[in-house]
Coordinates of N, CA and C and ligand atoms in Angstrom, one line a residue:
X409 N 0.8 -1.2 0.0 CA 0.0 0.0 0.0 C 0.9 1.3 0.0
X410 N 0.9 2.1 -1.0 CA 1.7 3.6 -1.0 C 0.5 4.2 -0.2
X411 N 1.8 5.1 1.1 CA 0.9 5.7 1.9 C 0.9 7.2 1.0
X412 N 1.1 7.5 -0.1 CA 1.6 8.6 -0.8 C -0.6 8.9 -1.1
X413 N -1.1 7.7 -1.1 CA -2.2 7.7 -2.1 C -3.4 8.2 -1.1
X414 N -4.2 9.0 -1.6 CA -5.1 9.5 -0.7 C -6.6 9.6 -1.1
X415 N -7.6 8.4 -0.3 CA -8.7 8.1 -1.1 C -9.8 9.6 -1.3
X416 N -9.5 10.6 -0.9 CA -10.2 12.0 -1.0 C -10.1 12.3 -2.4
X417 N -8.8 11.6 -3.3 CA -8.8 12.2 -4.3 C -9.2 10.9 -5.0
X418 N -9.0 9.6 -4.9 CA -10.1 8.5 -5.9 C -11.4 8.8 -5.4
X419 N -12.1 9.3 -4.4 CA -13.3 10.0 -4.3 C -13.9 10.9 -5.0
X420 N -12.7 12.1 -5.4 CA -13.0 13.1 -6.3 C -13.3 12.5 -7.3
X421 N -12.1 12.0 -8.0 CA -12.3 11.6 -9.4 C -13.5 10.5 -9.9
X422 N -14.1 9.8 -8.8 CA -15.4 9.1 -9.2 C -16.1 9.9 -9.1
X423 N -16.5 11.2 -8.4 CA -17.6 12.0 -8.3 C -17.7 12.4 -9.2
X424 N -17.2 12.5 -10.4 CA -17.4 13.1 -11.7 C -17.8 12.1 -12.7
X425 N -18.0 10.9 -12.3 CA -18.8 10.0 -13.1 C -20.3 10.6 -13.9
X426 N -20.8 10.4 -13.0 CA -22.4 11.0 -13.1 C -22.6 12.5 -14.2
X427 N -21.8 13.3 -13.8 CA -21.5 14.5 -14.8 C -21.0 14.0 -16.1
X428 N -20.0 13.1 -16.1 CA -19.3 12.5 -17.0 C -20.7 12.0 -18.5
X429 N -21.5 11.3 -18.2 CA -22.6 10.8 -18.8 C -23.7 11.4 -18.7
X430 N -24.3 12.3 -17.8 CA -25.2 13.6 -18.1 C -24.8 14.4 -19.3
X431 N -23.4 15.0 -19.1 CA -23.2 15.9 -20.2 C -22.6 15.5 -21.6
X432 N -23.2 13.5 -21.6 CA -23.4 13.2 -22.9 C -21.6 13.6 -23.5
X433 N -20.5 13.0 -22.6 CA -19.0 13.0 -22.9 C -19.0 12.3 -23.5
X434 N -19.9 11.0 -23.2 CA -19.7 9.1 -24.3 C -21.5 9.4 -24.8
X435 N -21.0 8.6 -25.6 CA -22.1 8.1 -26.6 C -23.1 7.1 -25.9
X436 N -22.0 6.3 -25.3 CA -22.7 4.9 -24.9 C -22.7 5.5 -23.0
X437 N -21.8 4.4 -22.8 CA -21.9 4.3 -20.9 C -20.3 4.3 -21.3
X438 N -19.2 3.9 -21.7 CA -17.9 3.7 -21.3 C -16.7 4.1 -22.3
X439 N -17.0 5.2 -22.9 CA -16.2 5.6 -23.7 C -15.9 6.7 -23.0
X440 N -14.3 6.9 -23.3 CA -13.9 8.3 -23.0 C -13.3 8.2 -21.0
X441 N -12.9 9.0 -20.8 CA -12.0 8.3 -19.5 C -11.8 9.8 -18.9
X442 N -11.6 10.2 -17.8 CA -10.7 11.2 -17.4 C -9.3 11.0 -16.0
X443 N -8.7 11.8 -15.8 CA -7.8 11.5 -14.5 C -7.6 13.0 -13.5
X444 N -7.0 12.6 -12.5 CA -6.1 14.3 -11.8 C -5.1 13.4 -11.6
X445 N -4.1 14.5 -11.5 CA -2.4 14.7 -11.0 C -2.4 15.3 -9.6
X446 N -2.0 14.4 -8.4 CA -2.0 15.0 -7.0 C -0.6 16.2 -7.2
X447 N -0.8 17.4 -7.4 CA 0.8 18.0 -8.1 C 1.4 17.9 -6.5
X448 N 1.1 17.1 -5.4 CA 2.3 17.4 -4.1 C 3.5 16.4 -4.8
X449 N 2.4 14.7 -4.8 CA 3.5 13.9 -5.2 C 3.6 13.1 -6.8
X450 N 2.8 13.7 -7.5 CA 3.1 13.3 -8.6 C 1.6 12.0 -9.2
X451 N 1.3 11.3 -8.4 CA 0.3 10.5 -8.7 C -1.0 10.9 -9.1
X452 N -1.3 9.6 -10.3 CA -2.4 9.9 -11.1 C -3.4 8.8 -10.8
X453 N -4.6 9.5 -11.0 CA -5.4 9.0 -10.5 C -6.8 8.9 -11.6
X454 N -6.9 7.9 -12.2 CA -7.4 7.8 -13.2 C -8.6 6.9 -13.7
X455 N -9.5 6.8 -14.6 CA -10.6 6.1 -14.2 C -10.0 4.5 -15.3
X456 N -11.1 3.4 -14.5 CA -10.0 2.4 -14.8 C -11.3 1.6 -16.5
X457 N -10.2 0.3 -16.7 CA -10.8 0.1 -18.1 C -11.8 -1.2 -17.9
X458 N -12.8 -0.6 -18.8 CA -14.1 -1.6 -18.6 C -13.9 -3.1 -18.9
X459 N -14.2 -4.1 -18.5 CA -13.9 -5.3 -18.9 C -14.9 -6.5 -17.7
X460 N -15.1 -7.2 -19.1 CA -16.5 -8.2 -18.5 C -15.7 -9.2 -17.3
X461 N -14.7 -9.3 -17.3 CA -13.9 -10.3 -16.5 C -14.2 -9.0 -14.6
X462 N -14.5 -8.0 -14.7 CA -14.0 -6.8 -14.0 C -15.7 -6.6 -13.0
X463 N -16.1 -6.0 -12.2 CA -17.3 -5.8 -11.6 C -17.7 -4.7 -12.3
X464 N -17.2 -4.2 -13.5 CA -17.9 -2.6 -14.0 C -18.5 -2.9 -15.3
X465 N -20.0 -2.7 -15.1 CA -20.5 -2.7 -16.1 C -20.4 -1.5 -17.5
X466 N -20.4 -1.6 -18.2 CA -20.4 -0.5 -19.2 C -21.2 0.5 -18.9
X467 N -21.1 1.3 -18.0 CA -21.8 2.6 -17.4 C -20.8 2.8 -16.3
X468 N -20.8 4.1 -17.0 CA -19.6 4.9 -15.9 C -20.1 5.5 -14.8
X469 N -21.5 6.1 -14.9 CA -22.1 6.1 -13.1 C -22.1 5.1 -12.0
X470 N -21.6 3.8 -13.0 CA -21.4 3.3 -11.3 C -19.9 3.2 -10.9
X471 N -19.2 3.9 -11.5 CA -17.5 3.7 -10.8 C -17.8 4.8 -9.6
X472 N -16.8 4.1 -8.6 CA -17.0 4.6 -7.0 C -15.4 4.6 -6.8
X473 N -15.1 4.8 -5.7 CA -13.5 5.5 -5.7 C -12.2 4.1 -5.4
X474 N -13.5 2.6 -5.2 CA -12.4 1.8 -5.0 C -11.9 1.5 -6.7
X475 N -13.0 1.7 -7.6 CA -12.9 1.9 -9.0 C -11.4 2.5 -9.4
X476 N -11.4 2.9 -9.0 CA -10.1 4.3 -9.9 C -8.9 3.7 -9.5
X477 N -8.2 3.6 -11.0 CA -6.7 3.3 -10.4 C -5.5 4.1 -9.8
X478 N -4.9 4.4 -9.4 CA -3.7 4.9 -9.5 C -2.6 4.7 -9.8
X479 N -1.7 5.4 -10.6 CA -0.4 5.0 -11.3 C 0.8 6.2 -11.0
X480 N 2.2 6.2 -10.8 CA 3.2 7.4 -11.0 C 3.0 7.6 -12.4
X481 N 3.6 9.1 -12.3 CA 4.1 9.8 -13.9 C 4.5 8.7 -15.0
X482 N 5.0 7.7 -14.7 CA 5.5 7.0 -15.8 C 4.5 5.7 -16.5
X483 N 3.4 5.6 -15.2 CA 2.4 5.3 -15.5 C 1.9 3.5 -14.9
X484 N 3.1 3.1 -13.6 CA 3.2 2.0 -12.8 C 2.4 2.0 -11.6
X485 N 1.3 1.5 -11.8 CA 0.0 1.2 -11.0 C 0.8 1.0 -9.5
X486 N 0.6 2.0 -8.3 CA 1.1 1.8 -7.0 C 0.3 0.9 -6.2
X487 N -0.5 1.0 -6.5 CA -2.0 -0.5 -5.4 C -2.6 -1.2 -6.4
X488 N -2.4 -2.4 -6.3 CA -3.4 -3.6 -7.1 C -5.2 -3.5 -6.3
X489 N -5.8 -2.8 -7.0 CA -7.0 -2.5 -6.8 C -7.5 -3.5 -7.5
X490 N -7.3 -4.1 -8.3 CA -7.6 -5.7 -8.7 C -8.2 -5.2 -10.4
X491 N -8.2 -3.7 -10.6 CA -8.7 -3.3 -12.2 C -7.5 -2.4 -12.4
X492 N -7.5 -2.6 -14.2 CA -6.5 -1.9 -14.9 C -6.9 -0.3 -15.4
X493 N -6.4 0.5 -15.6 CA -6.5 1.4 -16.1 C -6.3 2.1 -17.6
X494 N -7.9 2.9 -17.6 CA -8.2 2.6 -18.9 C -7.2 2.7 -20.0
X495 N -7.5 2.4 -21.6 CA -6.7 2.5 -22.7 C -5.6 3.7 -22.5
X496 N -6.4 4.7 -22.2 CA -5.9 6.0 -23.1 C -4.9 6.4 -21.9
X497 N -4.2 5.6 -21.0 CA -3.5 5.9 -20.0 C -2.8 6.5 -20.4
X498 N -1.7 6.1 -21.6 CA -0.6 6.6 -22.4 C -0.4 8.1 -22.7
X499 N -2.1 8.4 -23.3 CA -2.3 9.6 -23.3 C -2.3 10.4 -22.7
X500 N -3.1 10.2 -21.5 CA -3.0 10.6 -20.3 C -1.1 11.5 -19.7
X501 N -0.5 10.0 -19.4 CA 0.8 10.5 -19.1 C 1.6 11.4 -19.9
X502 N 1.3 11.1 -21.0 CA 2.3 12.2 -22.1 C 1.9 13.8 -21.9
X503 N 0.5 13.8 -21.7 CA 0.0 15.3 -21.5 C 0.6 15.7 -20.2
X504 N 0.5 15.1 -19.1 CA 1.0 15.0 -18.2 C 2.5 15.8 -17.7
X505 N 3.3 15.1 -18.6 CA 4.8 14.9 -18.6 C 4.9 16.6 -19.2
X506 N 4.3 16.9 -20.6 CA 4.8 17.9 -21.5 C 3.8 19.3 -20.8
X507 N 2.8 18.9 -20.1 CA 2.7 20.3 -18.9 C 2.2 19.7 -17.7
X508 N 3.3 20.4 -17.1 CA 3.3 20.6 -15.5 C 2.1 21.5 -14.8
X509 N 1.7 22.4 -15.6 CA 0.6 23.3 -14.8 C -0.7 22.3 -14.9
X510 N -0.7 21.3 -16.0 CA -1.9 21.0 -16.0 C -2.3 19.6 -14.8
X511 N -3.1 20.0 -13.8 CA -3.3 18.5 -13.0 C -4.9 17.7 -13.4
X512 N -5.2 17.8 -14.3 CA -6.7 17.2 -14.8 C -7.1 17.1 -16.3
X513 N -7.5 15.5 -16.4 CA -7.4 15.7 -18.6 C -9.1 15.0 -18.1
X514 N -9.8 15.7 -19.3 CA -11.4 14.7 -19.8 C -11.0 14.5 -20.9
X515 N -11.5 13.2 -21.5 CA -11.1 12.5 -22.7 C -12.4 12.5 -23.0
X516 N -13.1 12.9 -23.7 CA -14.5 12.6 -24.3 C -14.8 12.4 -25.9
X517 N -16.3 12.1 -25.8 CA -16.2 11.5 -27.7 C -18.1 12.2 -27.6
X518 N -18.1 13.7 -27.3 CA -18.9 14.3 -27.7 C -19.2 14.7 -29.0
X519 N -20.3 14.9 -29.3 CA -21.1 15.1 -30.9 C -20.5 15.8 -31.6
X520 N -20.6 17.2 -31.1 CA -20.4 18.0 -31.8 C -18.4 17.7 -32.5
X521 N -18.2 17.9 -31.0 CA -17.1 18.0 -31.4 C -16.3 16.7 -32.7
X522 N -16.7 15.4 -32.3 CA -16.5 14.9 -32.6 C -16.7 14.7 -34.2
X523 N -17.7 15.2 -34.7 CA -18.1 15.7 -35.9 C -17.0 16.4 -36.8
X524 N -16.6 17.4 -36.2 CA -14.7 17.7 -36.2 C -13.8 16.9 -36.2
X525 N -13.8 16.3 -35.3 CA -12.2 15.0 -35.1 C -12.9 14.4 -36.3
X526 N -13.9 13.8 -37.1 CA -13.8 12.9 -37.7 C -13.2 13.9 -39.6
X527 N -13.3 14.7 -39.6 CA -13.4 15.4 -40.6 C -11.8 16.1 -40.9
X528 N -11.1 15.6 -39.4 CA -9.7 16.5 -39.7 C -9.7 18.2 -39.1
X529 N -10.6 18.6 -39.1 CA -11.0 19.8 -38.7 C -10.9 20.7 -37.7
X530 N -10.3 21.6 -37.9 CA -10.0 22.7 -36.5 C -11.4 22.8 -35.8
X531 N -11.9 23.5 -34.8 CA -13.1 24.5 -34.5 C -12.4 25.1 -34.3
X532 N -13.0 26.3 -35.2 CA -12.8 27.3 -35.5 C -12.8 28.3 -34.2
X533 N -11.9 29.4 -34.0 CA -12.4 30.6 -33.0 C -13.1 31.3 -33.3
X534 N -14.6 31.6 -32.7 CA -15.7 32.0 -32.7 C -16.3 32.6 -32.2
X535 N -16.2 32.3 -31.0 CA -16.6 33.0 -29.7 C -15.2 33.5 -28.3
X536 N -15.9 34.1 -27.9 CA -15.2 35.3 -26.6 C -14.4 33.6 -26.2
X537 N -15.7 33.0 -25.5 CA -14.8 32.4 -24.4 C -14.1 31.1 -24.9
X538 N -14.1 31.0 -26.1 CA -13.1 29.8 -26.8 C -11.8 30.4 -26.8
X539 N -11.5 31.9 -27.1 CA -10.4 32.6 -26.4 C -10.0 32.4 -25.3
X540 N -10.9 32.9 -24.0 CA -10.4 32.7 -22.8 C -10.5 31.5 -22.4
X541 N -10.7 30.6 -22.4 CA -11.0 29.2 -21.8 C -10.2 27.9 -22.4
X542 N -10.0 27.8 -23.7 CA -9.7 27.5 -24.8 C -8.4 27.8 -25.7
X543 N -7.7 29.1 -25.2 CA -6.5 29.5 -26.0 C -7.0 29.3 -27.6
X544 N -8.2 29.9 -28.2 CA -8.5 29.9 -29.6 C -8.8 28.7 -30.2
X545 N -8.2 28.5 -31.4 CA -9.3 27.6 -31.8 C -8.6 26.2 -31.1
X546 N -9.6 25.1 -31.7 CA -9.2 23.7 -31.2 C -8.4 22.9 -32.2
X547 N -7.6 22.4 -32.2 CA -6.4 21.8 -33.4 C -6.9 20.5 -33.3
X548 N -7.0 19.8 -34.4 CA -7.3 18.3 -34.3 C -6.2 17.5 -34.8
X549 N -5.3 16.9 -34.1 CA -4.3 16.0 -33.7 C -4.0 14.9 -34.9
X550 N -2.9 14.7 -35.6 CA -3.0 13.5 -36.5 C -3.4 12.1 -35.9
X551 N -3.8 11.2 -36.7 CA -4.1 10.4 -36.6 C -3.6 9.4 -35.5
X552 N -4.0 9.0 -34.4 CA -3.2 7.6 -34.0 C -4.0 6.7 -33.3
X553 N -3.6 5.4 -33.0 CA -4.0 4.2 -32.4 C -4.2 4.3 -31.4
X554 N -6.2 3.9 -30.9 CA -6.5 4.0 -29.3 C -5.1 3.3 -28.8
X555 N -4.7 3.9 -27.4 CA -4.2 3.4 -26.5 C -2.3 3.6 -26.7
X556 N -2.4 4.3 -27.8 CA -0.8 4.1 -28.4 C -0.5 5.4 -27.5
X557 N 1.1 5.4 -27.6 CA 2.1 6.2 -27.0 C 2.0 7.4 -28.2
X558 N 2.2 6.7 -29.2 CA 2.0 7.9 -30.9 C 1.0 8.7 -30.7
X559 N -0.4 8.3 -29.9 CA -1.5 9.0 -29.9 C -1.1 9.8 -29.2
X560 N -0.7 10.0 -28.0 CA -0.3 10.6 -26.9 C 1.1 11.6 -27.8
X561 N 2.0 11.5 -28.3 CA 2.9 12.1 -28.6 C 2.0 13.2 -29.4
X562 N 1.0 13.3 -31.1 CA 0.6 13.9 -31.5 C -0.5 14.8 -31.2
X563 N -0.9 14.2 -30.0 CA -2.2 14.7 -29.1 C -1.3 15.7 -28.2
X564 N -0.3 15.9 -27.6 CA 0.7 16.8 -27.3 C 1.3 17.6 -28.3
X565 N 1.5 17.1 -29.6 CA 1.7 18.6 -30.5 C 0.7 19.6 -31.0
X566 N -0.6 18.6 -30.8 CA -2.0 19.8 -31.4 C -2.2 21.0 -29.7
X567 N -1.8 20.2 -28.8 CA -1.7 21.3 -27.7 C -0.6 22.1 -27.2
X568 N 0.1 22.3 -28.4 CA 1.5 23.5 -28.5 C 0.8 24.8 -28.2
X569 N 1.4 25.5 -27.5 CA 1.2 27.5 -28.0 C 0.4 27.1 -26.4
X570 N 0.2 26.3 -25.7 CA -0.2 26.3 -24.0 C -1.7 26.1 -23.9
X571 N -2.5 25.2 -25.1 CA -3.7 25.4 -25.1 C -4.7 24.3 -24.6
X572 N -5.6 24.4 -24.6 CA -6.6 23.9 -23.3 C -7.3 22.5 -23.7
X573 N -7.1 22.7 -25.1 CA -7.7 21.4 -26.0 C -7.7 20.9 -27.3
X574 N -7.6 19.9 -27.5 CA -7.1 19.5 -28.8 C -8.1 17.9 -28.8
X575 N -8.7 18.1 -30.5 CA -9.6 16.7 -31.0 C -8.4 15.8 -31.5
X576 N -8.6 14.4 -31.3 CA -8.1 13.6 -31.3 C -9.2 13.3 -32.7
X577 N -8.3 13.1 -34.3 CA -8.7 12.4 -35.3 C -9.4 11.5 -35.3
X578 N -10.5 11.4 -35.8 CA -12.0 10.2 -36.1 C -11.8 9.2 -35.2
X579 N -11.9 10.5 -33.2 CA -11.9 9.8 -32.0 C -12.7 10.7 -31.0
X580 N -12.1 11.6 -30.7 CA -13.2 12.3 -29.9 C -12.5 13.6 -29.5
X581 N -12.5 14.4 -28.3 CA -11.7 15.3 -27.7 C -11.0 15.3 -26.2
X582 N -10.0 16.0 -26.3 CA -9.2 15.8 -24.8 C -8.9 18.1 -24.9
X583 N -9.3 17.8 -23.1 CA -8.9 18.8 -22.9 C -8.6 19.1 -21.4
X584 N -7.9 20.0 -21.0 CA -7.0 20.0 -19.8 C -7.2 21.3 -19.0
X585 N -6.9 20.8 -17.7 CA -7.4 21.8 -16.4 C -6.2 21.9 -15.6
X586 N -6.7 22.8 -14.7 CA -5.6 22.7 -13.3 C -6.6 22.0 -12.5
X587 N -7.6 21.7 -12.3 CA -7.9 21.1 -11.5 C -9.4 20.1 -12.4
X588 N -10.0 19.0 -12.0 CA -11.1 18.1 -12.3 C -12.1 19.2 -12.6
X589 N -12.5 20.0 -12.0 CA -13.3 21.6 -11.9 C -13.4 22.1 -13.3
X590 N -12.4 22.9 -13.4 CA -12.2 23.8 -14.7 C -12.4 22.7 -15.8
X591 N -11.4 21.3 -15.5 CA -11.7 20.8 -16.8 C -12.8 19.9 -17.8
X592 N -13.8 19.8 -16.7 CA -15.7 19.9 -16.8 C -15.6 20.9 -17.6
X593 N -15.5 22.1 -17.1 CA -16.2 23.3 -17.3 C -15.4 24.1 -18.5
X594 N -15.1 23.3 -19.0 CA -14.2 23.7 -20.0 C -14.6 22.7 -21.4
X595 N -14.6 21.6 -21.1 CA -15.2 20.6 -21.6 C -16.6 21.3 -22.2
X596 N -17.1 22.0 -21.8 CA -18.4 22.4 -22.1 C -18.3 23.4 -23.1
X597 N -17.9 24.2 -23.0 CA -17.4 25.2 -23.5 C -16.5 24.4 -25.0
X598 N -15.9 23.5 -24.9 CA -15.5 23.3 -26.3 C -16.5 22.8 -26.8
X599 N -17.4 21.8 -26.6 CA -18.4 21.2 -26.9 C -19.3 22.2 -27.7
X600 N -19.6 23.4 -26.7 CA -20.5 24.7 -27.0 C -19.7 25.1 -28.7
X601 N -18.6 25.5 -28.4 CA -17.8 25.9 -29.6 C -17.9 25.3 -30.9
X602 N -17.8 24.0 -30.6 CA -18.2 23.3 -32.0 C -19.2 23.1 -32.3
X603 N -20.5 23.2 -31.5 CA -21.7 23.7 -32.0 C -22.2 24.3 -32.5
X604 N -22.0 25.6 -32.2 CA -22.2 27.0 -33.0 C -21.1 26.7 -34.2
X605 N -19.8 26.4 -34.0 CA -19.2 26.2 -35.6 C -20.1 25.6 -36.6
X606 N -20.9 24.7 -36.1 CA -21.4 23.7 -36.7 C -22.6 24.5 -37.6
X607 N -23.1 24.9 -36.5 CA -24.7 26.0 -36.7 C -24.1 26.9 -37.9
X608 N -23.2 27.5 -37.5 CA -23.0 28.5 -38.0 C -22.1 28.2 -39.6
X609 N -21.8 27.2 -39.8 CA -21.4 26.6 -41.1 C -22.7 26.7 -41.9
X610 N -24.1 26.2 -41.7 CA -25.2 25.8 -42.3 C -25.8 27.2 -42.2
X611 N -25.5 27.9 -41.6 CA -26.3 29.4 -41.7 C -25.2 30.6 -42.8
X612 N -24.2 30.5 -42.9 CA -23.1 31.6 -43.9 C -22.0 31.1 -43.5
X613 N -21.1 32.3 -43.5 CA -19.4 31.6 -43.4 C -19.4 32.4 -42.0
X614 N -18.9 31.8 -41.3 CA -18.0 32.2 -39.7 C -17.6 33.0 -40.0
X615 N -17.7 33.7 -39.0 CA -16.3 35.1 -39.1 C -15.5 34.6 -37.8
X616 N -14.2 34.7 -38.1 CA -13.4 34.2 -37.0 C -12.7 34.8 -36.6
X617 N -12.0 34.7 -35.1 CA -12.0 35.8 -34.2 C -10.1 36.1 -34.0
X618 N -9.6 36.7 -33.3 CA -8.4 36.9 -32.7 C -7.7 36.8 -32.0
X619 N -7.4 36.3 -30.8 CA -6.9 36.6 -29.3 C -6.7 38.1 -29.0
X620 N -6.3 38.9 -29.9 CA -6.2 40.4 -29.6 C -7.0 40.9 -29.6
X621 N -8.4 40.0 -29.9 CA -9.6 41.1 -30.3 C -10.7 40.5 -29.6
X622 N -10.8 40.4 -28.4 CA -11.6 39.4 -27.6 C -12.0 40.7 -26.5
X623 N -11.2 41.0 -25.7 CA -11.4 41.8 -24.4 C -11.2 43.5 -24.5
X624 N -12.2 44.4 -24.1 CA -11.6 45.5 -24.5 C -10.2 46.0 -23.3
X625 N -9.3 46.6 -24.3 CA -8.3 46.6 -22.8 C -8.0 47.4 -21.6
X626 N -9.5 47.7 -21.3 CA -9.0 49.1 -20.7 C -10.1 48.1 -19.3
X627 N -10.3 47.0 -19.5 CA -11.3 46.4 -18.9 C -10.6 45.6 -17.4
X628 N -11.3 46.1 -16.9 CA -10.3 45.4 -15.2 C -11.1 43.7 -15.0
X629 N -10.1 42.9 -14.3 CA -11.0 41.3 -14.4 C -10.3 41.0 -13.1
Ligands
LIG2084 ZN1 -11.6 7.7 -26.5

């Protein structure tokens, strides 16, 4: 048993189950994954991978905090909780490794967006808070293999320039927080973005925005 490991935070990260599949992140019940980074000591804490041999049915409302695995940075499960941790661990860690500010990834395979990842397609910058929330538009990542380290490597180049989220190619989207918190709530906000891209493709052409031209500057926050 690592006494490093602290069940307040495999409590956290199941508490977000339920939100997880309200806000329609998977399609089904068990696609799509998220984790946090404890930033004292490094451990991840991550949701684990569905499998009929396992007590988790394909619905992620019922993972509970004995559910969730934990692994170090490099991605070596510290407690045999008797389940593995899902595919996209790989991915997981690489984002991890290449920013340090970030302690929280949602992997989701929402509509909208996803509509984009299958197409190759940026979302576009559109709105105010795809700037602020978002670092502009969303880049969609070359191609790679669920569960691969490659995925993970090119899924960390579409999030160059320090940005918040990047679609993973005819897969879904990943986006990053400092904390489980923001990266819900952010999650939403990309989701929102590619919607209105979406809308707004079938209604004329987008007019697309700045980073310079978002906030007036004389404006106190
Ligand atoms: Zn996925």
């Amino acid at each position: 048993m690592n006494t490093n490991v602290r069940y307040e935070f495999k409590l956290l990260t199941a508490s977000y189950a339920k939100e997880f599949v309200e806000k329609k992140f998977t399609p089904g019940m068990d696609s799509g994954d998220w984790s946090m980074r404890d930033s004292e000591t490094g451990l991840i804490y991550i949701c684990p991978r569905p499998n009929a041999s396992f007590d988790i049915r394909p619905d992620w409302r019922v993972i509970k905090a004995e559910h969730i695995c934990v692994c170090d940075g490099e991605g070596n499960l510290v407690e045999d909780n008797g389940f593995l941790p899902t595919v996209e661990l790989p991915m997981h860690l690489a984002i991890y490794k290449a920013r340090p500010e970030v302690n929280a990834i949602v992997h989701s395979h929402p509509l909208y967006s996803s509509a984009f990842a299958v197409t190759g397609e940026d979302i576009p910058f559109l709105l105010a808070e795809q700037g602020l929330f978002l670092g502009g538009s969303t880049r969609c990542a070359e191609y790679g293999l669920v569960g691969s380290t490659d995925l993970g490597e090119k899924i960390v180049a579409a999030l160059e320039g320090g940005r918040k989220a990047a679609l993973l190619r005819n897969h879904g989207a990943v986006v990053l927080g400092k904390d489980l918190e923001e990266a819900f709530i952010v999650s939403d906000f990309l989701e929102h973005g590619a919607y209105v891209a979406y809308m707004a493709k079938q209604v004329g052409k987008p007019i697309e925005l700045s980073m310079d031209n978002i906030l007036d500057p004389g404006l106190e926050l």
